[in-house]
Structures are given as C-alpha cells and as structure tokens.
Amino acid sequence: MEWVKAFAQLISSFAWPATIVILVIIFRREIRQRLASLTEVKYPGGSITMKEVEKLEASVKVNQVPLVTTGATDSPAVPYTDSKLAIAQVRIDVERELFRLSWRALGHSEVTHWHTSRHIDELERADVITSHFAQNLRSFIDVANRVIHGVDIPGAVVDKTSSIAGDLLSTLRYKRLVYEAQRDFEGHGIWHMKDRLSESEERHYLMSAVASQLPEFAYDYSIYKDALGLFNARQRSENPAAFGGELPVLSLKEFVESLEWREKELQRLREALPKIKWDKYDEANRWKWPQEWGDLQWSTSILRDRVSIFNAEQDLMQTRAALDRHRLRLRVEDQGTTRRYTA
C-alpha cells in the first residue's frame, strides 16, 4: 500500500477538485491496477470510487476520432467508442455479402442455412474467391469474434481491423456485382437479338444495350468486362450453341461512348419532364438512339423505376460520376499506349 500513501501525499498539496481530474486521466491505468481490490479512495475534501474511474476513462474515449469503414457498405460508420459494436457491425456486413455472393455464384438451394465458414469454404472450393482471400476472411472473422466476445484491444487495432473489413467488403461486393451482371447476360434477351446485323451495326447495337443496362454493371467497365468474361467462359464450356455463342466485349472507348449517350438521354428526359403532362412521361422515357448508329430496331425505357425528375437527376449524377472516372482511365491507358509506341 506504499503506492497509495505516496499518491495521497502527492495530491494533498494540490488544489481540489480540478487537479484530481487531470491526475485520474494520467494515472487511470495505474489506479485501476493498484486499486482493483479497493472500492473508494479518500482525499482532502472528497473521495473517488473505482466505478467513477472507469466512468471517467470511458468518457475520455468518447472524444476519439470516429471509425469510418472504407469500401461500399450498407451500414453507417460507427464510432469506436464502442469497439465491439463497430466490429460486430462490419462483421454483419461481411456475412451479408458472403451470403449474397454465394447465392449468386453458387446457386445452391441451401445457402440460407450455411454458417459463415461454410460460405467461405464453398466459395473457395468453387474458385469464386482465391485461397489467399479466403484466408483473409477467416482471419478477420477470428479477430472479430475475439473482440465481440470480450477481448480488450486498443482503439487503433479496432480502427485497423475495421479498415481491413472495408477492403474485404469492397472485394466481396465487386465479385457479387460481377456474378449478378453475368446473370443479366444469360437471361436478358437484349444481348441475343443481334444476329441479323452487320459487324458495324452489331457494335452499335451492343453499345445501345450497354447504355440501357449500365445500372446492372454499377456504371463500371471492369464489372461489365469481368461479367461478360464469365458469361463467355461458361458459353464455351457448357453451352456453346445457345443464343449464338459468345458476345463481343466493347472497348473502354466504346463503353465511354455508351455512358456519354446515356448522359445525353437523361439530360433530355430531365429537361422534358417539367414541360409535359404525366401521361406523356412514358413516351419521353423511351431511348432515342444516335442516327449514326443506324436503325437498331429496338428501344426500351431509360428509367426502370418510377419516372420522375428526382430519379432522372439521381441517375444522371451516377452517370456523370462514372464518366469522370472512365474518361480519366481512358486518358491514362492512351498515354500508356503512346509511351509504348515511342519507347
């Protein structure tokens, strides 16, 4: 108890009660360790209990920087003042994406009853995810379980773990979107009505189909390309004669042109809606293809959901954001090609 006496002598020379707050913050770990068996420490003019020390320590943590998970998730960021809640939340997000990916990629009727580890094992076995990525998922689940079930870890570790979870979520979501888009190639007739067209007409037809289906690819060329790659690989191995075989892959430049036409059509629709009556909405919401693309002999609705100014603006915003990304990517690729030719 020498430490307690020394502490009492030290604090007796300070002004109370303001100084006690500073000292408790500085020495809170020592106080908790040394006074674990005590319920109360008295000082001139008052006393402090162990419960109050713990309450103060928790209060200090409230002002820490909030935890923000990276990647696309359906859940808001949670401050790591409650580390268990933060980790539990991102684990739920990971489990949700694992289920959705299993449902899309494996087509197994019993996925709803699988444990998390079964999802990882089956996805790895089917080569949907790599062994390295599967091990990363298992490691994260293990860390998350230990945190949730009471292991005390520093906030910095919680922050890093949540950041890792964000990266895992981004990868899982990307793969899930690829497999969902692959289903669009398999089941949507729009991709398989081009046999009567010439080669140039076929390219323009496919560009119109991409412009129409961009939301299915999350407005992303890589998702479109990877999904079409999966579809073509399955066509080669399982059903080469169905729907006329494989589908050509548009170049990045052609994909950007499809985005540009979607932007123009959404802008046209956005400007038209305030000027017309509601019974004319469906007509305004039909695609009008560029004349230079020829007679494509098809059209459909631009907006799939309810036709409104808000929905048109929301889609236009996503289309323009995608255009910014893909134009930059196209410039980078063009510069790389130029360097190779001049080297």
PDB file of C-alpha atoms in Angstrom, residues 199-335:
ATOM      1  CA  GLU A 199     -20.434  -6.066 -87.880  1.00  0.00           C
ATOM      2  CA  SER A 200     -20.592  -2.266 -87.524  1.00  0.00           C
ATOM      3  CA  GLU A 201     -24.298  -2.393 -86.690  1.00  0.00           C
ATOM      4  CA  GLU A 202     -23.599  -5.090 -84.126  1.00  0.00           C
ATOM      5  CA  ARG A 203     -21.089  -2.879 -82.292  1.00  0.00           C
ATOM      6  CA  HIS A 204     -23.582  -0.022 -82.149  1.00  0.00           C
ATOM      7  CA  TYR A 205     -26.315  -2.413 -81.060  1.00  0.00           C
ATOM      8  CA  LEU A 206     -24.122  -3.658 -78.200  1.00  0.00           C
ATOM      9  CA  MET A 207     -23.278  -0.074 -77.251  1.00  0.00           C
ATOM     10  CA  SER A 208     -27.001   0.690 -77.043  1.00  0.00           C
ATOM     11  CA  ALA A 209     -27.539  -2.414 -74.909  1.00  0.00           C
ATOM     12  CA  VAL A 210     -24.733  -1.341 -72.563  1.00  0.00           C
ATOM     13  CA  ALA A 211     -26.152   2.194 -72.330  1.00  0.00           C
ATOM     14  CA  SER A 212     -29.501   0.717 -71.362  1.00  0.00           C
ATOM     15  CA  GLN A 213     -28.094  -1.783 -68.851  1.00  0.00           C
ATOM     16  CA  LEU A 214     -25.439   0.397 -67.189  1.00  0.00           C
ATOM     17  CA  PRO A 215     -27.120   0.275 -63.744  1.00  0.00           C
ATOM     18  CA  GLU A 216     -26.757  -3.530 -63.852  1.00  0.00           C
ATOM     19  CA  PHE A 217     -22.974  -3.033 -64.093  1.00  0.00           C
ATOM     20  CA  ALA A 218     -22.912  -0.321 -61.417  1.00  0.00           C
ATOM     21  CA  TYR A 219     -21.817   2.008 -64.259  1.00  0.00           C
ATOM     22  CA  ASP A 220     -18.425   0.281 -64.178  1.00  0.00           C
ATOM     23  CA  TYR A 221     -16.439  -1.039 -67.144  1.00  0.00           C
ATOM     24  CA  SER A 222     -14.481  -3.590 -65.113  1.00  0.00           C
ATOM     25  CA  ILE A 223     -17.678  -5.163 -63.780  1.00  0.00           C
ATOM     26  CA  TYR A 224     -19.112  -5.250 -67.317  1.00  0.00           C
ATOM     27  CA  LYS A 225     -15.944  -6.781 -68.757  1.00  0.00           C
ATOM     28  CA  ASP A 226     -15.439  -9.372 -65.998  1.00  0.00           C
ATOM     29  CA  ALA A 227     -19.107 -10.384 -66.051  1.00  0.00           C
ATOM     30  CA  LEU A 228     -19.039 -10.804 -69.817  1.00  0.00           C
ATOM     31  CA  GLY A 229     -15.820 -12.791 -69.473  1.00  0.00           C
ATOM     32  CA  LEU A 230     -17.565 -15.175 -67.068  1.00  0.00           C
ATOM     33  CA  PHE A 231     -20.530 -15.490 -69.407  1.00  0.00           C
ATOM     34  CA  ASN A 232     -18.342 -16.220 -72.439  1.00  0.00           C
ATOM     35  CA  ALA A 233     -16.267 -18.756 -70.496  1.00  0.00           C
ATOM     36  CA  ARG A 234     -19.420 -20.575 -69.448  1.00  0.00           C
ATOM     37  CA  GLN A 235     -20.718 -20.473 -73.019  1.00  0.00           C
ATOM     38  CA  ARG A 236     -17.518 -22.113 -74.257  1.00  0.00           C
ATOM     39  CA  SER A 237     -17.541 -24.847 -71.646  1.00  0.00           C
ATOM     40  CA  GLU A 238     -21.215 -25.585 -71.060  1.00  0.00           C
ATOM     41  CA  ASN A 239     -23.483 -24.335 -73.826  1.00  0.00           C
ATOM     42  CA  PRO A 240     -21.598 -23.162 -76.921  1.00  0.00           C
ATOM     43  CA  ALA A 241     -24.641 -23.219 -79.235  1.00  0.00           C
ATOM     44  CA  ALA A 242     -27.041 -21.281 -77.015  1.00  0.00           C
ATOM     45  CA  PHE A 243     -28.032 -17.745 -78.008  1.00  0.00           C
ATOM     46  CA  GLY A 244     -25.494 -17.638 -80.810  1.00  0.00           C
ATOM     47  CA  GLY A 245     -22.421 -18.293 -78.676  1.00  0.00           C
ATOM     48  CA  GLU A 246     -20.091 -15.723 -77.152  1.00  0.00           C
ATOM     49  CA  LEU A 247     -20.670 -11.967 -77.017  1.00  0.00           C
ATOM     50  CA  PRO A 248     -18.075  -9.432 -78.196  1.00  0.00           C
ATOM     51  CA  VAL A 249     -16.527  -7.235 -75.498  1.00  0.00           C
ATOM     52  CA  LEU A 250     -16.734  -3.491 -76.044  1.00  0.00           C
ATOM     53  CA  SER A 251     -13.552  -1.483 -75.692  1.00  0.00           C
ATOM     54  CA  LEU A 252     -13.197   1.081 -72.926  1.00  0.00           C
ATOM     55  CA  LYS A 253     -13.651   3.831 -75.519  1.00  0.00           C
ATOM     56  CA  GLU A 254     -16.933   2.299 -76.709  1.00  0.00           C
ATOM     57  CA  PHE A 255     -18.057   1.928 -73.099  1.00  0.00           C
ATOM     58  CA  VAL A 256     -17.379   5.635 -72.544  1.00  0.00           C
ATOM     59  CA  GLU A 257     -19.422   6.461 -75.659  1.00  0.00           C
ATOM     60  CA  SER A 258     -22.293   4.439 -74.198  1.00  0.00           C
ATOM     61  CA  LEU A 259     -22.018   6.414 -70.969  1.00  0.00           C
ATOM     62  CA  GLU A 260     -21.992   9.670 -72.919  1.00  0.00           C
ATOM     63  CA  TRP A 261     -25.184   8.756 -74.755  1.00  0.00           C
ATOM     64  CA  ARG A 262     -26.877   7.783 -71.502  1.00  0.00           C
ATOM     65  CA  GLU A 263     -25.904  11.177 -70.120  1.00  0.00           C
ATOM     66  CA  LYS A 264     -27.445  12.952 -73.132  1.00  0.00           C
ATOM     67  CA  GLU A 265     -30.673  10.973 -72.925  1.00  0.00           C
ATOM     68  CA  LEU A 266     -31.014  11.532 -69.183  1.00  0.00           C
ATOM     69  CA  GLN A 267     -30.412  15.238 -69.684  1.00  0.00           C
ATOM     70  CA  ARG A 268     -33.082  15.304 -72.406  1.00  0.00           C
ATOM     71  CA  LEU A 269     -35.511  13.487 -70.120  1.00  0.00           C
ATOM     72  CA  ARG A 270     -34.699  15.759 -67.175  1.00  0.00           C
ATOM     73  CA  GLU A 271     -35.432  18.864 -69.251  1.00  0.00           C
ATOM     74  CA  ALA A 272     -38.610  17.413 -70.780  1.00  0.00           C
ATOM     75  CA  LEU A 273     -40.396  16.207 -67.643  1.00  0.00           C
ATOM     76  CA  PRO A 274     -41.268  19.644 -66.164  1.00  0.00           C
ATOM     77  CA  LYS A 275     -42.766  20.711 -69.518  1.00  0.00           C
ATOM     78  CA  ILE A 276     -45.091  17.793 -70.237  1.00  0.00           C
ATOM     79  CA  LYS A 277     -48.103  16.173 -68.613  1.00  0.00           C
ATOM     80  CA  TRP A 278     -47.749  12.925 -66.731  1.00  0.00           C
ATOM     81  CA  ASP A 279     -49.465  10.902 -69.479  1.00  0.00           C
ATOM     82  CA  LYS A 280     -46.559  11.783 -71.802  1.00  0.00           C
ATOM     83  CA  TYR A 281     -43.875  10.553 -69.395  1.00  0.00           C
ATOM     84  CA  ASP A 282     -43.614   7.056 -70.886  1.00  0.00           C
ATOM     85  CA  GLU A 283     -43.075   8.417 -74.375  1.00  0.00           C
ATOM     86  CA  ALA A 284     -40.365  10.814 -73.179  1.00  0.00           C
ATOM     87  CA  ASN A 285     -38.752   7.960 -71.249  1.00  0.00           C
ATOM     88  CA  ARG A 286     -38.017   5.915 -74.404  1.00  0.00           C
ATOM     89  CA  TRP A 287     -34.468   5.688 -75.755  1.00  0.00           C
ATOM     90  CA  LYS A 288     -33.718   7.671 -78.909  1.00  0.00           C
ATOM     91  CA  TRP A 289     -30.509   6.299 -80.420  1.00  0.00           C
ATOM     92  CA  PRO A 290     -27.991   8.386 -82.408  1.00  0.00           C
ATOM     93  CA  GLN A 291     -28.691   8.449 -86.132  1.00  0.00           C
ATOM     94  CA  GLU A 292     -25.104   7.447 -86.881  1.00  0.00           C
ATOM     95  CA  TRP A 293     -25.719   4.168 -85.050  1.00  0.00           C
ATOM     96  CA  GLY A 294     -28.232   3.196 -87.715  1.00  0.00           C
ATOM     97  CA  ASP A 295     -31.626   1.547 -87.315  1.00  0.00           C
ATOM     98  CA  LEU A 296     -31.141  -0.613 -84.237  1.00  0.00           C
ATOM     99  CA  GLN A 297     -34.776  -1.768 -84.346  1.00  0.00           C
ATOM    100  CA  TRP A 298     -35.299  -1.677 -80.628  1.00  0.00           C
ATOM    101  CA  SER A 299     -35.919   0.692 -77.738  1.00  0.00           C
ATOM    102  CA  THR A 300     -36.943   0.497 -74.105  1.00  0.00           C
ATOM    103  CA  SER A 301     -37.379   2.690 -71.036  1.00  0.00           C
ATOM    104  CA  ILE A 302     -34.470   4.829 -69.865  1.00  0.00           C
ATOM    105  CA  LEU A 303     -35.545   4.807 -66.216  1.00  0.00           C
ATOM    106  CA  ARG A 304     -36.608   1.404 -64.923  1.00  0.00           C
ATOM    107  CA  ASP A 305     -38.299   2.645 -61.768  1.00  0.00           C
ATOM    108  CA  ARG A 306     -40.869   5.395 -61.428  1.00  0.00           C
ATOM    109  CA  VAL A 307     -40.334   8.160 -63.971  1.00  0.00           C
ATOM    110  CA  SER A 308     -39.642  11.368 -62.057  1.00  0.00           C
ATOM    111  CA  ILE A 309     -37.344  14.366 -62.088  1.00  0.00           C
ATOM    112  CA  PHE A 310     -35.669  13.092 -58.924  1.00  0.00           C
ATOM    113  CA  ASN A 311     -34.912   9.659 -60.397  1.00  0.00           C
ATOM    114  CA  ALA A 312     -33.636  11.236 -63.613  1.00  0.00           C
ATOM    115  CA  GLU A 313     -31.325  13.541 -61.661  1.00  0.00           C
ATOM    116  CA  GLN A 314     -30.081  10.712 -59.459  1.00  0.00           C
ATOM    117  CA  ASP A 315     -29.264   8.516 -62.459  1.00  0.00           C
ATOM    118  CA  LEU A 316     -27.673  11.476 -64.229  1.00  0.00           C
ATOM    119  CA  MET A 317     -25.445  12.112 -61.218  1.00  0.00           C
ATOM    120  CA  GLN A 318     -24.237   8.495 -61.176  1.00  0.00           C
ATOM    121  CA  THR A 319     -23.693   8.507 -64.930  1.00  0.00           C
ATOM    122  CA  ARG A 320     -21.608  11.682 -64.800  1.00  0.00           C
ATOM    123  CA  ALA A 321     -19.539  10.360 -61.905  1.00  0.00           C
ATOM    124  CA  ALA A 322     -18.865   7.205 -63.924  1.00  0.00           C
ATOM    125  CA  LEU A 323     -17.942   9.320 -66.950  1.00  0.00           C
ATOM    126  CA  ASP A 324     -15.372  11.243 -64.929  1.00  0.00           C
ATOM    127  CA  ARG A 325     -13.771   8.009 -63.725  1.00  0.00           C
ATOM    128  CA  HIS A 326     -13.729   6.288 -67.085  1.00  0.00           C
ATOM    129  CA  ARG A 327     -12.546   9.294 -69.090  1.00  0.00           C
ATOM    130  CA  LEU A 328      -9.591   9.552 -66.716  1.00  0.00           C
ATOM    131  CA  ARG A 329      -8.950   5.834 -67.086  1.00  0.00           C
ATOM    132  CA  LEU A 330      -9.125   6.161 -70.872  1.00  0.00           C
ATOM    133  CA  ARG A 331      -6.609   9.020 -70.861  1.00  0.00           C
ATOM    134  CA  VAL A 332      -4.244   7.010 -68.683  1.00  0.00           C
ATOM    135  CA  GLU A 333      -4.500   3.998 -70.988  1.00  0.00           C
ATOM    136  CA  ASP A 334      -3.982   6.172 -74.073  1.00  0.00           C
ATOM    137  CA  GLN A 335      -0.887   7.738 -72.513  1.00  0.00           C
TER     138      GLN A 335
END
